[in-house]
Coordinates of C-alpha atoms and ligand atoms in Angstrom, one line a residue:
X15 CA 0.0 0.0 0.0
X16 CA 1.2 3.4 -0.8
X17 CA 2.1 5.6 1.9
X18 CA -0.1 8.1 3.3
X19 CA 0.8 11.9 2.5
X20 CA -0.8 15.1 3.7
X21 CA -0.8 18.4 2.0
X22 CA 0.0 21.9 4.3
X23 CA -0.8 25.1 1.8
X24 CA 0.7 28.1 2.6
X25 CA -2.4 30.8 2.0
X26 CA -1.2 34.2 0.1
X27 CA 0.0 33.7 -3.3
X28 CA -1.3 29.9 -3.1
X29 CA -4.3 29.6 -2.4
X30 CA -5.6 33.4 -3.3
X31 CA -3.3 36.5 -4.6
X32 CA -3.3 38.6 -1.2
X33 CA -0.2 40.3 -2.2
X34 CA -1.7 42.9 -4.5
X35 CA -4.0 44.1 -1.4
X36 CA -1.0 43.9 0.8
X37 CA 0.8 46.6 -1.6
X38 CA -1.9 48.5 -1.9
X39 CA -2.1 49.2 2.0
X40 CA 1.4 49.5 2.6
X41 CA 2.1 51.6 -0.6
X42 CA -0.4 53.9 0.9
X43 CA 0.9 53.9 4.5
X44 CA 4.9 54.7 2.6
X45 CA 3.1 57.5 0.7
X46 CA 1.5 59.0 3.9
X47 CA 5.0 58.8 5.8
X48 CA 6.9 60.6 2.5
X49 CA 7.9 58.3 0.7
X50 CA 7.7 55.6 -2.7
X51 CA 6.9 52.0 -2.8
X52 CA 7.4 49.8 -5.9
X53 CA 5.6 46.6 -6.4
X54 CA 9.3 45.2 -6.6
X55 CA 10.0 46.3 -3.6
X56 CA 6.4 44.9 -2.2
X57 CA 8.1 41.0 -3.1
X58 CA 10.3 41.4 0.2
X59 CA 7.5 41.5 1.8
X60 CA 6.4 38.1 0.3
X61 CA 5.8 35.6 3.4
X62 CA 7.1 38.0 6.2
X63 CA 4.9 39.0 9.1
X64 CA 3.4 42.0 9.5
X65 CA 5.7 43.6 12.0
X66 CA 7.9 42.5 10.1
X67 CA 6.9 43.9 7.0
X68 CA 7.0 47.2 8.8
X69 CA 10.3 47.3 9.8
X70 CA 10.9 46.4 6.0
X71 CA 8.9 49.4 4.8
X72 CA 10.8 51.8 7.3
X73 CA 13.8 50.8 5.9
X74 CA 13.3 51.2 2.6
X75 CA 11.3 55.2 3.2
X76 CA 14.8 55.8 5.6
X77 CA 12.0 56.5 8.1
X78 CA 12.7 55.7 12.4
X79 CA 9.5 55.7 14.7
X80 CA 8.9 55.4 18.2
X81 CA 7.1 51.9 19.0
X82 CA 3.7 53.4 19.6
X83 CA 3.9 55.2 16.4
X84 CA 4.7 51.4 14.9
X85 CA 1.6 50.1 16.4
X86 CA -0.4 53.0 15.1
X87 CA 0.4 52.0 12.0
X88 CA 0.3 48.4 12.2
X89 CA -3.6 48.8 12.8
X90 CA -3.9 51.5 9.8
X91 CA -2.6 49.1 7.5
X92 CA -4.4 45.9 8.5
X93 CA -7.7 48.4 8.7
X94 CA -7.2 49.2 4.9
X95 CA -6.3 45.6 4.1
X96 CA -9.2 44.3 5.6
X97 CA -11.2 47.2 3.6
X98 CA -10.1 44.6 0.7
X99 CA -10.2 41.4 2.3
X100 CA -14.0 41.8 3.1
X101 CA -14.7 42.4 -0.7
X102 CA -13.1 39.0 -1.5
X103 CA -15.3 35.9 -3.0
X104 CA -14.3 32.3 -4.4
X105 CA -13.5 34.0 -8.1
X106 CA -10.5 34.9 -6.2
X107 CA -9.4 31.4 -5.6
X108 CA -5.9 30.8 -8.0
X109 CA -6.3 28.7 -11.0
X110 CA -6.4 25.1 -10.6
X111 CA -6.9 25.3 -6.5
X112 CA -10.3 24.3 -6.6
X113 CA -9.6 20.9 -8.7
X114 CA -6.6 20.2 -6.6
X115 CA -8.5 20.5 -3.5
X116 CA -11.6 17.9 -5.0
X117 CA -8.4 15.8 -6.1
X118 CA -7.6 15.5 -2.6
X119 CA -10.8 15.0 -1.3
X120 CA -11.6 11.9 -3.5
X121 CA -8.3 10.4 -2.6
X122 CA -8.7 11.2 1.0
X123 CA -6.0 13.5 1.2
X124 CA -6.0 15.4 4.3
X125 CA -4.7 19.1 4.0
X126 CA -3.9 22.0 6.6
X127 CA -3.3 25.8 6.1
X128 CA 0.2 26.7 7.3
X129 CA 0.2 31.0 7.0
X130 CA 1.8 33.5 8.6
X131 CA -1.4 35.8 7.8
X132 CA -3.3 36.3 11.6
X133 CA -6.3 37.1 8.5
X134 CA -5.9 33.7 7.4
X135 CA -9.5 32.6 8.7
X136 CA -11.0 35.4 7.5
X137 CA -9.5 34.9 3.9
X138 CA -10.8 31.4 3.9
X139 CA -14.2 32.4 4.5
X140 CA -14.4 35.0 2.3
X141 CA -13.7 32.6 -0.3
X142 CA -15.7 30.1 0.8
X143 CA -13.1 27.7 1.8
X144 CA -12.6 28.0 5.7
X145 CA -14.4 24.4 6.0
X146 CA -12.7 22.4 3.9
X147 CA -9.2 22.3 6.0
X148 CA -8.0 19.6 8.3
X149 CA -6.3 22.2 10.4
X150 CA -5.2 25.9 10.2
X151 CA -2.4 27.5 11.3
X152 CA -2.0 30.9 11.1
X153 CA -0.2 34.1 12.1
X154 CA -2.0 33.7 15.5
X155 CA -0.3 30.3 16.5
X156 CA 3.4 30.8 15.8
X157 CA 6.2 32.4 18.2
X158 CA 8.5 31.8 15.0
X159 CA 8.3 33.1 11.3
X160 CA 9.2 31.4 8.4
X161 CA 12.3 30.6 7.8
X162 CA 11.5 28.8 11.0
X163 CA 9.4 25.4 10.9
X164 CA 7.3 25.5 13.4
X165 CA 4.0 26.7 11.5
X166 CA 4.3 23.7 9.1
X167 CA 5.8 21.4 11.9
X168 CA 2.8 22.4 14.2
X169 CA 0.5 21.6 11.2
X170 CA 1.6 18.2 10.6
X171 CA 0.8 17.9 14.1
X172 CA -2.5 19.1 13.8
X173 CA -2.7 16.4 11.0
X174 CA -1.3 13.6 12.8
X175 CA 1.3 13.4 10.2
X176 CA 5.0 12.8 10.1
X177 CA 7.0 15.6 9.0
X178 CA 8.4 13.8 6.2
X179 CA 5.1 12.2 4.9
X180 CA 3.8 15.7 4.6
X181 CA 3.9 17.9 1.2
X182 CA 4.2 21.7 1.4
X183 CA 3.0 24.1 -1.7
X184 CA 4.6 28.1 -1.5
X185 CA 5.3 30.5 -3.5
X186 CA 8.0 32.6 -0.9
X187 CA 11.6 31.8 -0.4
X188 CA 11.1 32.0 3.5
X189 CA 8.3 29.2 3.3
X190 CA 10.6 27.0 0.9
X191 CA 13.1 27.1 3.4
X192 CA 10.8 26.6 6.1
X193 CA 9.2 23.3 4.4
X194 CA 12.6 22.1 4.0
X195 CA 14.2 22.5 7.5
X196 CA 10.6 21.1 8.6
X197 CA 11.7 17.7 6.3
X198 CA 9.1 18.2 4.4
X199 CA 8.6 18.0 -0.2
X200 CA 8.4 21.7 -0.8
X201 CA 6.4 22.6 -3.9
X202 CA 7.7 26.4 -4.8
X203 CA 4.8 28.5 -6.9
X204 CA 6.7 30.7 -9.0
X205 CA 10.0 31.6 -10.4
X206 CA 12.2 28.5 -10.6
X207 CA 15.0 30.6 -10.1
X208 CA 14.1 32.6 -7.3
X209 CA 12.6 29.3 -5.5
X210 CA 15.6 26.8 -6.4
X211 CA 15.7 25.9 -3.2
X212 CA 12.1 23.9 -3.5
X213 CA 12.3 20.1 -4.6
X214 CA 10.0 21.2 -7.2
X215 CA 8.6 24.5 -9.2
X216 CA 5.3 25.0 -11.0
X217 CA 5.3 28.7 -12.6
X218 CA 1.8 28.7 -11.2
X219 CA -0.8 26.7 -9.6
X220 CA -2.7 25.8 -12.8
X221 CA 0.7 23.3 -12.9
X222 CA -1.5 21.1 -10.1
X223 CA -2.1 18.5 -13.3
X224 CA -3.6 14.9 -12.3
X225 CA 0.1 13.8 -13.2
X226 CA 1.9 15.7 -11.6
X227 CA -0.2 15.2 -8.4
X228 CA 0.4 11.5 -8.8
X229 CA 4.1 12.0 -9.3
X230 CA 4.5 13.3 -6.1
X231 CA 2.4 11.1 -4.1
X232 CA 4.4 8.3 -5.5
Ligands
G6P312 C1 1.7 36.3 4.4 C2 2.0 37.3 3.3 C3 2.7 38.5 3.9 C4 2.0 39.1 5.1 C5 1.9 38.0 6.1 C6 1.1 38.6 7.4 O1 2.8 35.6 4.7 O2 2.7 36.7 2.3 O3 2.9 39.5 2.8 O4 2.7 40.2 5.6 O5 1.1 36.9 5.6 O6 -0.2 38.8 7.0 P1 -1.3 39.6 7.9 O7 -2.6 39.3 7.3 O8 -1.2 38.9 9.3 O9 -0.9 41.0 8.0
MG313 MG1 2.8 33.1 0.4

């Protein structure tokens, strides 16, 4: 009998494109503190928490602020994101998502969210998917960011799963390497180059063919 494998998808730029709403906020937050931000520049924030992403953004605009300035604007940006988020429905799912979940399903694939998003339940809902996980981790659950494993470790966890047995789909360079330090098969969504860390690449995730799903179950 074939082994049993679990799936743990990370959520923005897998299973919806978030990052567009993401640059919209913090584009507007740069602009309101001075200065320009570039949707190139918006890929560093790819994967990276939110404080995180601040600290980023202040970087970049050569801007320093006192902490409860930070958190000030912590809130303004999530509050504008959110302004996006709610207006979200299931035509925002990616390409081929839908199918690959149903795939899974009829095999009796089991499958967890593993985000750093703490708007990771309310994503899922909006797109009418919050149900159909096994388990969700989120932003909410980890004392570690990706690079670190512990969001996909805690997952397979969740799914009563071996690390190893356990099949990770991302499309950020800080996920990759979390999947693999996790001992997990990382799937990397995106630029081979920039992902050549991942055991395998699909440019996007209309690559979810029957085949290749196969391929990496076996
Ligand atoms: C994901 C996105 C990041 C985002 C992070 C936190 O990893 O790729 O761009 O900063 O989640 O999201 P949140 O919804 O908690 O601000
Ligand atoms: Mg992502």
């Amino acid at each position: 009998m074939k082994k049993e494998k679990a799936f743990i998808f990370d959520l923005d730029g897998v299973i919806v494109d978030t990052a567009k709403y993401h640059f919209l906020a913090w584009r507007n937050l740069a602009n309101s503190l001075g200065f320009e931000f570039t949707e190139e520049q918006n890929e560093l924030l790819k994967g990276v928490s939110r404080v995180k992403s601040l600290e980023i953004l202040l970087k970049i605009g050569n801007v320093e602020l006192t902490e409860d300035k930070k958190q000030t604007l912590l809130i303004q940006k999530n509050t504008e994101y959110l302004q996006y988020v709610n207006k979200m429905t299931a035509e925002e799912i990616l390409p081929g998502i839908n199918e690959l979940l149903d795939f899974l399903d009829q095999n009796n694939i089991k499958y967890a969210l593993g985000s750093a998003s703490k708007n990771a339940p309310l994503i899922l809902e909006k797109v009418g998917l919050l149900n159909r996980f096994t388990a969700i981790v989120d932003g909410n659950d980890v004392s570690k960011a990706k690079p670190d494993p512990e969001v996909f470790l805690i997952g397979a966890q969740k799914l009563n799963m071996k690390p190893e047995d356990c099949i990770v789909v991302e499309d950020a360079i800080a996920g990759v390497e979390a999947a693999n330090a996790a001992n997990m098969l990382s799937i990397g969504i995106g630029d081979a180059e920039v992902l050549k860390e991942a055991d395998y690449v699909l440019s996007d995730t209309t690559g979810f063919t029957t085949d290749f799903i196969q391929k990496i179950l076996n």
